[in-house]
Short mmCIF file of C-alpha atoms in Angstrom, two decimals:
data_model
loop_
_atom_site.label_atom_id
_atom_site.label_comp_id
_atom_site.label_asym_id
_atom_site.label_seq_id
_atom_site.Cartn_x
_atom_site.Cartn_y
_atom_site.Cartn_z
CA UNK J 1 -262.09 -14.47 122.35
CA UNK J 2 -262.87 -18.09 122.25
CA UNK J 3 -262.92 -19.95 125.83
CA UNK J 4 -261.78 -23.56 126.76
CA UNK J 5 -264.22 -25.57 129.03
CA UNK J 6 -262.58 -27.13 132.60
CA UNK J 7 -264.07 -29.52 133.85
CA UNK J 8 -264.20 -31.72 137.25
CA UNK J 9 -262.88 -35.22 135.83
CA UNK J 10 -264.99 -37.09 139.03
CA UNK J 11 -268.38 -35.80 137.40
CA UNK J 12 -267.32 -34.28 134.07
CA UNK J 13 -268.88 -30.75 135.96
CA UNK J 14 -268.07 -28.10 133.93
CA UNK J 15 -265.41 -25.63 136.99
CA UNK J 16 -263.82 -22.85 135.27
CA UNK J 17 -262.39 -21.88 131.75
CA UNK J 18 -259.33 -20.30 130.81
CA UNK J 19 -258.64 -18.20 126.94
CA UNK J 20 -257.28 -19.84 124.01
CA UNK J 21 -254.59 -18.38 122.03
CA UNK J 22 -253.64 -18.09 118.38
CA UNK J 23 -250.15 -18.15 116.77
CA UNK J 24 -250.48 -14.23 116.42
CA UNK J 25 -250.66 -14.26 120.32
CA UNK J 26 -247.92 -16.83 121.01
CA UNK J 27 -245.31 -15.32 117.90
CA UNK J 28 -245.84 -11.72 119.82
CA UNK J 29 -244.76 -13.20 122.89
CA UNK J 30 -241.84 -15.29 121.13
CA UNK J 31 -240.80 -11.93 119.17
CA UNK J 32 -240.16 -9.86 122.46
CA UNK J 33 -238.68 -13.02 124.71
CA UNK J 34 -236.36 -12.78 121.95
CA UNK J 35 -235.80 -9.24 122.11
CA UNK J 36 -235.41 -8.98 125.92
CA UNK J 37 -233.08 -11.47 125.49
CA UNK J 38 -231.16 -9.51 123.16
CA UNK J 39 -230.89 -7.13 125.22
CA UNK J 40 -229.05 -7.16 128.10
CA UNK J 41 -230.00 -3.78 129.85
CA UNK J 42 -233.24 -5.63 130.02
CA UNK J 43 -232.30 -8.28 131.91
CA UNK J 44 -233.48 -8.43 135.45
CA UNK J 45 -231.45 -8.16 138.32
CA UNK J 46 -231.22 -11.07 140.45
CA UNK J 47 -232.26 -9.13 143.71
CA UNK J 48 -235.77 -8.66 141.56
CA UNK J 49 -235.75 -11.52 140.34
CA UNK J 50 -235.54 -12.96 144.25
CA UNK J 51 -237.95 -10.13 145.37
CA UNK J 52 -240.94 -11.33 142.36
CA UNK J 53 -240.23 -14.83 143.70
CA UNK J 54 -240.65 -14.15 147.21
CA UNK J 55 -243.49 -11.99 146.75
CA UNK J 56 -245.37 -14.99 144.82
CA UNK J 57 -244.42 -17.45 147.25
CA UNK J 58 -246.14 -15.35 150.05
CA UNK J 59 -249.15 -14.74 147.67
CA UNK J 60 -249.08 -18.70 147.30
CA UNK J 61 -249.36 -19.23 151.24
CA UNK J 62 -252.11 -16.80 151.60
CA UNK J 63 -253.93 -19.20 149.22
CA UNK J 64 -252.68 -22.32 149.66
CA UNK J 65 -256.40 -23.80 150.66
CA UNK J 66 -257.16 -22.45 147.51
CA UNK J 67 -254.63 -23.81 145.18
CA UNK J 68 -255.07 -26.95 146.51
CA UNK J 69 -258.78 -27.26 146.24
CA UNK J 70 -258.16 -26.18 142.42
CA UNK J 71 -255.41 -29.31 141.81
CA UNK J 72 -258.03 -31.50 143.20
CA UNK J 73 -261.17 -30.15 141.62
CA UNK J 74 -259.57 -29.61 138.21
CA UNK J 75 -257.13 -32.90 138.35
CA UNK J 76 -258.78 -35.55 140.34
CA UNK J 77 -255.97 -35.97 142.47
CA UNK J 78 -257.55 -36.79 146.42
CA UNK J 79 -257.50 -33.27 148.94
CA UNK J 80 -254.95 -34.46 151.05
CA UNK J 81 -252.53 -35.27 148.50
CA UNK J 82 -253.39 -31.71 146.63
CA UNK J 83 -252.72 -29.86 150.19
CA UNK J 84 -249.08 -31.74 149.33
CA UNK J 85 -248.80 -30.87 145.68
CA UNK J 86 -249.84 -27.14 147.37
CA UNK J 87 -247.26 -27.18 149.93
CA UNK J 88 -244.50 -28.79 147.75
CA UNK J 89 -245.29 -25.63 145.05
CA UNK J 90 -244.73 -23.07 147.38
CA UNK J 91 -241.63 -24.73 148.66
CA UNK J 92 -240.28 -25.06 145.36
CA UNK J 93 -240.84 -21.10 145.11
CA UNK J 94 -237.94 -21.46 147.96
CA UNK J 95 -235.57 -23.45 146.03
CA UNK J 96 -235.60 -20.99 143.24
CA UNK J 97 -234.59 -18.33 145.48
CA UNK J 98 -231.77 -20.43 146.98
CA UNK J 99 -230.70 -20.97 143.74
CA UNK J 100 -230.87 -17.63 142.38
CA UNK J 101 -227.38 -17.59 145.20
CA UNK J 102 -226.13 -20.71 143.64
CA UNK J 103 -225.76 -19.27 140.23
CA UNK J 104 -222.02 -19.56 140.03
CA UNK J 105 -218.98 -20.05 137.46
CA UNK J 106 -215.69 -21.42 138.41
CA UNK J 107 -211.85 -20.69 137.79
CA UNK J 108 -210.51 -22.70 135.39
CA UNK J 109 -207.08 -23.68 136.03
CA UNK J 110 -204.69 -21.78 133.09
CA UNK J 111 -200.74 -22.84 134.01
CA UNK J 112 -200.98 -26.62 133.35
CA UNK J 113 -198.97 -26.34 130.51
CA UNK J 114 -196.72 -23.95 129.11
CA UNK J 115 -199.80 -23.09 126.42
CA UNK J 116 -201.86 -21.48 129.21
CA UNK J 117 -199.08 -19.36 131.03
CA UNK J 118 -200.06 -15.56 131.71
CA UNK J 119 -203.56 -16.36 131.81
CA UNK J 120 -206.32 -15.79 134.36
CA UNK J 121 -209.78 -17.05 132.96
CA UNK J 122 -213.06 -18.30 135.22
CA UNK J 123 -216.65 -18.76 133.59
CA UNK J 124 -220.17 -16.78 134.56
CA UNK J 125 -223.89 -18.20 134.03
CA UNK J 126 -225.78 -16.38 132.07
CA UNK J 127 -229.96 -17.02 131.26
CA UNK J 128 -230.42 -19.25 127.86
CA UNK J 129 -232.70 -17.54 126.25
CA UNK J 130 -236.62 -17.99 125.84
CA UNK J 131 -238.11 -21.03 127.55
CA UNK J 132 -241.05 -22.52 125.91
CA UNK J 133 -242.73 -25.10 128.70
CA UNK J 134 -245.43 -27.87 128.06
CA UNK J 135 -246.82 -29.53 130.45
CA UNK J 136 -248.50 -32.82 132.16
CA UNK J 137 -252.01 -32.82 133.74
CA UNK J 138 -251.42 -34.98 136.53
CA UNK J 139 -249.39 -31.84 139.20
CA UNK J 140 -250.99 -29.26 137.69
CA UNK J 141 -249.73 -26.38 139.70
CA UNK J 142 -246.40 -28.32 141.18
CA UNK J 143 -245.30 -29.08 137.30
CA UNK J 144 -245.70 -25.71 136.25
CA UNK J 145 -243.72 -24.88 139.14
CA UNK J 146 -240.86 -26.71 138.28
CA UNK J 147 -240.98 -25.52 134.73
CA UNK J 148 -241.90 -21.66 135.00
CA UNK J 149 -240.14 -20.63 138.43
CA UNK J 150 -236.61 -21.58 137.59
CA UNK J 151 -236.69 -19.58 134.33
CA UNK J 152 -238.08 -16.56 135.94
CA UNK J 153 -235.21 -16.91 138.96
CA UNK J 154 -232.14 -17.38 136.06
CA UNK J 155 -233.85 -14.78 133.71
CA UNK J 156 -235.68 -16.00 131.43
CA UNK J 157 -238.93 -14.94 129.80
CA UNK J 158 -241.03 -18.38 129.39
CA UNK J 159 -244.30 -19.18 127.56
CA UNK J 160 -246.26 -22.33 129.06
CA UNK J 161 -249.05 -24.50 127.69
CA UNK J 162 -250.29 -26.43 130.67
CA UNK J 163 -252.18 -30.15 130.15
CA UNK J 164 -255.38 -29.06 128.00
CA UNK J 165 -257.51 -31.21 130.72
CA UNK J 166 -255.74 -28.88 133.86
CA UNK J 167 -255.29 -25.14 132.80
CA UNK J 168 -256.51 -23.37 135.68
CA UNK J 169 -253.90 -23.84 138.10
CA UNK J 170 -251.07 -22.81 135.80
CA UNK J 171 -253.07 -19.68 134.44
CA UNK J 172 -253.24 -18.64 138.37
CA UNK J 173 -249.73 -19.04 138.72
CA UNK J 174 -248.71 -17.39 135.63
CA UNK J 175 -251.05 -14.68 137.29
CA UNK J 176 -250.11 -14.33 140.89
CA UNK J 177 -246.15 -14.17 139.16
CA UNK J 178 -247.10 -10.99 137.47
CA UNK J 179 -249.24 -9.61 140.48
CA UNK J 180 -246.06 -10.18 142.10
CA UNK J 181 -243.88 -7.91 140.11
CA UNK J 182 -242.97 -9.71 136.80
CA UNK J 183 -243.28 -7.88 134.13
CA UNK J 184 -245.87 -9.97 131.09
CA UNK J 185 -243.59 -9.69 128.88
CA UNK J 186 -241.62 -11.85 130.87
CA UNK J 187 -244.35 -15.11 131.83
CA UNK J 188 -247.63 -15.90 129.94
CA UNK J 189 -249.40 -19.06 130.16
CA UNK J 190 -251.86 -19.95 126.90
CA UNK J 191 -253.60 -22.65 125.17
CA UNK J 192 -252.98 -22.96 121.99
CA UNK J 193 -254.34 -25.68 119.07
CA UNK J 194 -252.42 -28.69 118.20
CA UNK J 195 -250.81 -26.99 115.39
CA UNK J 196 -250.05 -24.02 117.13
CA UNK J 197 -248.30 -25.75 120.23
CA UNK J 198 -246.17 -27.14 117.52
CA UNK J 199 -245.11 -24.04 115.54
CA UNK J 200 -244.86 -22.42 119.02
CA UNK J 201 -242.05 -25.45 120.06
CA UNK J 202 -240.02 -25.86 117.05
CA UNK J 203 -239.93 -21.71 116.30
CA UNK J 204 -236.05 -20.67 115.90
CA UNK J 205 -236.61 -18.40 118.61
CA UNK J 206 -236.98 -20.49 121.57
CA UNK J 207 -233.79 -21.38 123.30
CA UNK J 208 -235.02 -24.33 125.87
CA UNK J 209 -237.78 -26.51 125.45
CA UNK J 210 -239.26 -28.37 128.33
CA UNK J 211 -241.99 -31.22 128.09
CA UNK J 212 -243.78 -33.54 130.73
CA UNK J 213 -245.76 -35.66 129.14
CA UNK J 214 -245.68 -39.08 126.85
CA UNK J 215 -243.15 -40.68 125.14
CA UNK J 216 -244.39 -40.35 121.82
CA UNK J 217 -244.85 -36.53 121.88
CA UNK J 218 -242.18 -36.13 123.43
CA UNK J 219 -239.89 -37.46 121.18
CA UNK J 220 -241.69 -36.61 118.52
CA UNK J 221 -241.27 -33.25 119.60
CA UNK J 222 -237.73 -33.46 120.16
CA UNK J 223 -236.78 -34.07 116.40
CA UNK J 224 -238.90 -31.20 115.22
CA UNK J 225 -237.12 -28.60 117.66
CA UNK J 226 -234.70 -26.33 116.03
CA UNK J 227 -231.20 -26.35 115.08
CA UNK J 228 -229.56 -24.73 118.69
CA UNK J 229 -232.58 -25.29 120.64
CA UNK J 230 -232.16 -27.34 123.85
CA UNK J 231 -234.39 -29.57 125.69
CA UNK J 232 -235.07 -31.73 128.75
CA UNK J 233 -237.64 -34.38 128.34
CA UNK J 234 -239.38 -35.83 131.20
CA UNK J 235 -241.89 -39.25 130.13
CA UNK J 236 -243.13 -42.45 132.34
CA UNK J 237 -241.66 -45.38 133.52
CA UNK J 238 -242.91 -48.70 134.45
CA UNK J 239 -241.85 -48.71 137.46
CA UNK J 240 -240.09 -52.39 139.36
CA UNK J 241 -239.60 -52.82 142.78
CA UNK J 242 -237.69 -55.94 144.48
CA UNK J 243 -239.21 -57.22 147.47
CA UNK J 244 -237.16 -60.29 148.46
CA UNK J 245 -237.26 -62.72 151.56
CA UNK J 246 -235.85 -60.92 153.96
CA UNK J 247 -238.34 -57.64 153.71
CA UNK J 248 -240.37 -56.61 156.43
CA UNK J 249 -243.80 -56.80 154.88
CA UNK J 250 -245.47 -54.47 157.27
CA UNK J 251 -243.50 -51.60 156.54
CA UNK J 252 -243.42 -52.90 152.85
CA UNK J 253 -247.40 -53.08 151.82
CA UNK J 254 -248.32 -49.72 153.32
CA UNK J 255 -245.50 -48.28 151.37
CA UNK J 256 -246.61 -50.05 147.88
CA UNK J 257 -250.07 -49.52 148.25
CA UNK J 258 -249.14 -45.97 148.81
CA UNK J 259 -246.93 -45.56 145.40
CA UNK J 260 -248.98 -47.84 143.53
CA UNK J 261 -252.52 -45.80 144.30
CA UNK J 262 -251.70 -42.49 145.23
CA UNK J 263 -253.52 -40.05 142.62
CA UNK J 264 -254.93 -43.78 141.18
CA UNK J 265 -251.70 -44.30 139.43
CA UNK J 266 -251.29 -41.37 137.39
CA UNK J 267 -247.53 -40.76 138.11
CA UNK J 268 -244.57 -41.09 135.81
CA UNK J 269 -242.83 -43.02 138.73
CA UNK J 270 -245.65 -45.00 140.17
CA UNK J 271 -245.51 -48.30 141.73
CA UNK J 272 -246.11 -51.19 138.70
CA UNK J 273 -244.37 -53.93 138.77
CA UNK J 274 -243.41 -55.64 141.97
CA UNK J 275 -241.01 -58.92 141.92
CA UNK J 276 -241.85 -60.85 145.11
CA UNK J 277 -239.69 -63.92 146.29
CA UNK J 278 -241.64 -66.70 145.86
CA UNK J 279 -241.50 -67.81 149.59
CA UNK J 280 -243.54 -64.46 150.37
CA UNK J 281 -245.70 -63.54 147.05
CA UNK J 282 -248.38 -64.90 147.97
CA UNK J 283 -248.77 -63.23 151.44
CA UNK J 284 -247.35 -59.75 150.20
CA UNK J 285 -249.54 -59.79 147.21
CA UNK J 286 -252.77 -60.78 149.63
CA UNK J 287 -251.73 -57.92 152.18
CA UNK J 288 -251.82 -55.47 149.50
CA UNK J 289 -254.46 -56.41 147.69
CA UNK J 290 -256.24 -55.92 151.59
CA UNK J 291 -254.57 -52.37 151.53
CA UNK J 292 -256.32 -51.53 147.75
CA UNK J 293 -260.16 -52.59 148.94
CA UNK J 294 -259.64 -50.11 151.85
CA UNK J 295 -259.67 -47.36 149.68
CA UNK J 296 -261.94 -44.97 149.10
CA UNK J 297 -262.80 -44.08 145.35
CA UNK J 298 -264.34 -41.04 144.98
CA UNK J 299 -264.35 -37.01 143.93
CA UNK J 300 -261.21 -35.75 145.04
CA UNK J 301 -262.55 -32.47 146.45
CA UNK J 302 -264.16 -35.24 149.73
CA UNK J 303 -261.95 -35.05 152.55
CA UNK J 304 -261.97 -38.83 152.65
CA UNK J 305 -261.62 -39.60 149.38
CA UNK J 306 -258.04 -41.83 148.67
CA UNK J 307 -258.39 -42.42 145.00
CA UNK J 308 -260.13 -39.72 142.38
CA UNK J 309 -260.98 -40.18 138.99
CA UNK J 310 -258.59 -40.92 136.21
CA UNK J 311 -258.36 -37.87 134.39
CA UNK J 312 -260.71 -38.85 131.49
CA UNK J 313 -263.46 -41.65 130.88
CA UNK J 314 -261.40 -42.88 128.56
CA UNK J 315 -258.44 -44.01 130.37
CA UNK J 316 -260.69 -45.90 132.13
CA UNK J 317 -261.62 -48.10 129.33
CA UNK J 318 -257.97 -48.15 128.56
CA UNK J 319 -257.20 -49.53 132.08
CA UNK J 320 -260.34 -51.71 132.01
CA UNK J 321 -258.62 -53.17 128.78
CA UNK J 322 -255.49 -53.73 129.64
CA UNK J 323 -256.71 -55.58 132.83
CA UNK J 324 -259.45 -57.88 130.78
CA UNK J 325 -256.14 -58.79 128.11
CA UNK J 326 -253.74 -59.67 131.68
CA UNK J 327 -257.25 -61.92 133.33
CA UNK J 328 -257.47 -63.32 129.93
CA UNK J 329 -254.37 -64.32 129.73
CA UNK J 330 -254.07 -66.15 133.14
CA UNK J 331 -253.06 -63.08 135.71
CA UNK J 332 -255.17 -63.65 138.49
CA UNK J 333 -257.10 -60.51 139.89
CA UNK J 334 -256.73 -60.41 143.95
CA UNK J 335 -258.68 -57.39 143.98
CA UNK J 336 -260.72 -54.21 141.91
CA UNK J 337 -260.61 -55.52 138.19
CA UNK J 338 -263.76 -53.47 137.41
CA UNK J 339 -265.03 -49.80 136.50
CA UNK J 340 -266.80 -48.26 139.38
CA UNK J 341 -268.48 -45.26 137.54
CA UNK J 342 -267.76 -43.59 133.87
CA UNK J 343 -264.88 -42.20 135.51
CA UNK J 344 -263.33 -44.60 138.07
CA UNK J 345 -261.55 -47.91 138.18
CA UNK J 346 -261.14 -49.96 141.40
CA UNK J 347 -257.57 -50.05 142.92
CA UNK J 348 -256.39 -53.53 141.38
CA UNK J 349 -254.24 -56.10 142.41
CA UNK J 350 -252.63 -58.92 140.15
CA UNK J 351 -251.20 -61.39 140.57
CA UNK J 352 -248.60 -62.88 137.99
CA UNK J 353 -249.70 -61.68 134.54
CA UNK J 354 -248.50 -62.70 131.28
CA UNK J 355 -245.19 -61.19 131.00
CA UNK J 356 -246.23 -60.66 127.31
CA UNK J 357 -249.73 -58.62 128.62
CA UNK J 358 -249.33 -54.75 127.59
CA UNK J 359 -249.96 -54.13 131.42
CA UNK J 360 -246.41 -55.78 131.92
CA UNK J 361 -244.92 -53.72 129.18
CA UNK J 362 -246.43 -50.60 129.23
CA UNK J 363 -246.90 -47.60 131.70
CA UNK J 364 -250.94 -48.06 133.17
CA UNK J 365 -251.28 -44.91 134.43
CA UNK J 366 -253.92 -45.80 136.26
CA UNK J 367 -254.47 -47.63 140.01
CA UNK J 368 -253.45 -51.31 139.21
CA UNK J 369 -250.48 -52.63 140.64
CA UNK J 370 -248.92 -56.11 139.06
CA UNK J 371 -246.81 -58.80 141.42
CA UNK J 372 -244.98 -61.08 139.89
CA UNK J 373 -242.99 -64.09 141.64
CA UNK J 374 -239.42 -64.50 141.35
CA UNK J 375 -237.20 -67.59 142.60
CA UNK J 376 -233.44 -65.85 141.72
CA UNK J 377 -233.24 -62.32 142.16
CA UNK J 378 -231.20 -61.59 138.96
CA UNK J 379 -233.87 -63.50 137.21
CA UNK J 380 -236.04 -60.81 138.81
CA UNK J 381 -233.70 -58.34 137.84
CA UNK J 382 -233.38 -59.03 134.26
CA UNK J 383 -237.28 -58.97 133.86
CA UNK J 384 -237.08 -55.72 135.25
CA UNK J 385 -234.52 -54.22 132.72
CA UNK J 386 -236.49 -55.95 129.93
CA UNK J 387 -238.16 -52.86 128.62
CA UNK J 388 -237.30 -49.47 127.21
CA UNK J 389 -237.71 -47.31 129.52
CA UNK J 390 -235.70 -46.84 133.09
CA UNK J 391 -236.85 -44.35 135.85
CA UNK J 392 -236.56 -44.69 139.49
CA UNK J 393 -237.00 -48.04 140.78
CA UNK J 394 -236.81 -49.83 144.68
CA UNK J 395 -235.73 -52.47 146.99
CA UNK J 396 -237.29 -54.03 149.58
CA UNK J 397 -235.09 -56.03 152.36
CA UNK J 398 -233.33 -56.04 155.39
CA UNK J 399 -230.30 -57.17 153.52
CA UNK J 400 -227.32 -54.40 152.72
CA UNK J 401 -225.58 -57.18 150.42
CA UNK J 402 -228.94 -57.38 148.69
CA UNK J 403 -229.73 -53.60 148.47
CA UNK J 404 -226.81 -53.22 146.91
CA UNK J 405 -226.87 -55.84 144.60
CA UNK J 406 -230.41 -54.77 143.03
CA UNK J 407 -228.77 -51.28 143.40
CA UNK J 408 -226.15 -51.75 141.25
CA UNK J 409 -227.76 -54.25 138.53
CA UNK J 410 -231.11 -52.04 138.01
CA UNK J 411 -231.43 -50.13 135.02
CA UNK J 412 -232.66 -47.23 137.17
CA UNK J 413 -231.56 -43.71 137.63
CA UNK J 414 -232.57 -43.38 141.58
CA UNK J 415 -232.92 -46.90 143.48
CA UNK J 416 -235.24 -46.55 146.79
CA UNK J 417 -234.41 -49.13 149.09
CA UNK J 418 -237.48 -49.59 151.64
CA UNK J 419 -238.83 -46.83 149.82
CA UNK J 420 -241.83 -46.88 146.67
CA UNK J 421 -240.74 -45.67 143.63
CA UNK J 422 -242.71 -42.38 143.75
CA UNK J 423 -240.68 -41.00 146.32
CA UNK J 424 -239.34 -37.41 145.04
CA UNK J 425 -237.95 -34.36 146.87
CA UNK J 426 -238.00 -31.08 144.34
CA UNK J 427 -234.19 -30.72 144.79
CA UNK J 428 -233.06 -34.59 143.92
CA UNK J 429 -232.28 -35.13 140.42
CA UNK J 430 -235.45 -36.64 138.82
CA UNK J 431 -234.03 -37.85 135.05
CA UNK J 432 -235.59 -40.44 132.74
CA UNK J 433 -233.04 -42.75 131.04
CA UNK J 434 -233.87 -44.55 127.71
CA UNK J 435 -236.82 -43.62 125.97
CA UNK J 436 -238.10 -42.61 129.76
CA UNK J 437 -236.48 -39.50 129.36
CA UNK J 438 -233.65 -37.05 128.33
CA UNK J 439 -232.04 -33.93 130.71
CA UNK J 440 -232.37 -33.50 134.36
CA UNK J 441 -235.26 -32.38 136.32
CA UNK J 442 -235.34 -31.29 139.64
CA UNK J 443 -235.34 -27.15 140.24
CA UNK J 444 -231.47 -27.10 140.63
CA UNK J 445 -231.16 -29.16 138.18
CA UNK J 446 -233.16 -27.27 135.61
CA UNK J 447 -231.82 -23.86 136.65
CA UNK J 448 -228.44 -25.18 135.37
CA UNK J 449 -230.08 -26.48 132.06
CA UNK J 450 -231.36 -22.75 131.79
CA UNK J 451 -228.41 -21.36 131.89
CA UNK J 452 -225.35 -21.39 129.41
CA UNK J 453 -221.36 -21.24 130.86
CA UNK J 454 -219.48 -18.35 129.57
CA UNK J 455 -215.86 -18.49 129.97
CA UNK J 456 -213.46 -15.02 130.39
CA UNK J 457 -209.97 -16.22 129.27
CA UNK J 458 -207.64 -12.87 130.20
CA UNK J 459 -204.09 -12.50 129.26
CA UNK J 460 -201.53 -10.11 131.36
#
């Protein structure tokens, strides 16, 4: 058995390993999902399904210091946002339960016409099939979470290949749900080749197909899937955020800085493009360019670390990059602008780049944070809606005319207002629009997408 290295991302230390798999491996696992599914004396009952659940999320509690010393060690994301991630897994072990409750058809309504007299019908939800999940690197356990739990609580068998870069916290999970009670045959995490994660995606066999991850795979992805095979596809944004003159900026910068540089950028919803009235850009964009130098860059496993690596030394050339094109091309940096280490970049600041810069086009992924002046808000508001993707997006100002206004106008599927963009509870709908996305996240949410109606039409 061949092994896959783990590594700390702060100082490239090599941390753990996990197994790699083969197609023989993953088409076992695909041939008896398929079966169970089948079969439907196999099928779980939803008391054990609850019970497996339950029994994990204790098991999770027990070692929640430990899970979330593993997000940070293995993803670079700061300790006392991985206590979060921790704490927002085990939680989401909750909602699965509650939802396991919520499973529910309705009665469809038979007598409206003459057609339908005599007839008594209602629907059921029934499990879709096999779930094949890949995932992103940057919540290593809280993604898996939200991808693995809900087909377990709607009966599901699921195969998962986590982020190559962040195994180990979704082989533990995958572990602690069969010390739980899950049968294997039911849950099994791998990592598989290129190829393989392909063949393992687009196989006839899989019913649902989840992805976190980039646009281009994604969609890429996405056309190669199967005839019958459903999907929800969940990609970046590049994120906006109205700030106009009205906004308290006190309230406002600590809230930016926080979206903007929380795990250094490396969120699909992160703070990246703020439009400032031009009456207050200046001061706003000084304030939290003030808030950035105060942060600590560091290994994410320090107590007092704010911002940890990006997740390879490569995206930190790629930042560095993008950043040199904006300077060059007039964007004036208030703060950061440079690599700290092989595997750090200073939280950055700046201050009206090129609109034509690939840091205004593109998702950074990475702890810079652009601010952009704006005389008329719709001006502001167009700019926003410029590119192809559309996530969740906020307002800043004291305003309710206003709020709504950006509200309504924003190519957005969730507006904040006096909120960053990042903001996310595990039972909102979380959904990418445009090329951002496609499907519904959010564990509700994706229980429903696991599930298929099935409609009893009876005639007496």
């Amino acid at each position: 058995m061949t092994m896959k290295t783990v590594v700390n991302p702060f100082d490239l230390s090599e941390i753990g390993s996990v197994p790699t798999a083969e197609w023989d491996e993953i088409d076992a696992f695909l041939t008896r999902a398929h079966e169970l599914s089948e079969d439907r004396s196999a099928w779980m009952k939803a008391h054990e399904r609850a019970a497996i659940l339950h029994r994990a999320m204790e098991i999770m509690k027990e070692r929640r210091d430990h899970l979330a010393f593993q997000i940070a060690n293995e993803g670079g994301k700061p300790l006392i946002d991985a206590r979060v991630e921790a704490d927002r897994a085990i939680n989401g072990m909750e909602l699965c339960i509650h939802e396991i409750g919520a499973l529910k058809g309705t009665e469809i309504p038979m007598g409206l016409t003459s057609a339908g007299d005599g007839r008594l019908a209602w629907t059921t939800r029934e499990p879709i099939g096999p779930v094949v999940a890949v995932s992103a690197f940057n919540h290593p356990l809280n993604l898996i979470v939200h991808q693995v739990a809900p087909a377990v609580a709607v009966g599901c068998p699921v195969i998962v290949k986590p982020a190559s870069d962040t195994p180990l916290s979704c082989f533990e999970f995958i572990d602690i749900l069969h010390e739980a009670g899950l049968p294997k045959e039911w849950a099994k995490a791998v990592a598989p080749s290129r190829d393989a994660s392909e063949k393992m995606v687009t196989d006839p066999r899989v019913a649902f197909f989840t992805f976190i991850g980039s646009a281009g795979v994604g969609w890429s992805l996405r056309s190669k899937l199967s005839p019958g095979t459903r999907c929800a596809l969940e990609h970046g944004g590049v994120a906006p955020v109205i700030v106009d003159q009205t906004a308290d900026l006190e309230a406002a910068v600590p809230s930016l800085a926080k979206g903007g540089f929380y795990h250094s950028g490396q969120v699909c919803v992160s703070v990246q493009r703020v439009f400032a009235h031009s009456s207050i850009v200046d001061e706003l964009a000084g304030k939290l360019a003030d808030a950035a130098k105060a942060l600590k860059v560091g290994n994410a496993i320090e107590e007092d670390v704010e911002c940890g690596p990006l997740i390879r030394p490569a995206e930190v050339d790629r930042v560095a990059q993008w950043v040199e094109e904006a300077r060059d091309g007039g964007g004036t940096v208030l703060c950061g602008g440079e690599r700290l280490s092989e595997t750090t970049y200073a939280p950055t600041v700046l201050l009206n780049p090129p609109a034509d810069a690939t840091i205004s086009r593109k998702e950074v992924f990475g702890p810079v944070v652009c601010v952009y002046s704006y005389d008329n808000v719709d001006d502001a508001i167009a700019r926003a809606n410029s590119l192809d993707v559309s996530f969740q997006a906020a307002v800043f100002t004291n305003d309710l005319n206003a709020a709504m206004h950006t509200y309504r106008n924003i190519n957005a599927s969730a507006v904040m207002v006096n909120d960053h963009t990042a903001f996310r509870t595990d039972w909102m709908p979380f959904t990418g629009l445009k090329t951002s996305g496609h499907g519904t996240g959010g564990i509700p949410y994706t229980c429903h997408e696991m599930t298929i109606e099935k409609m009893i039409v009876i005639k007496g």
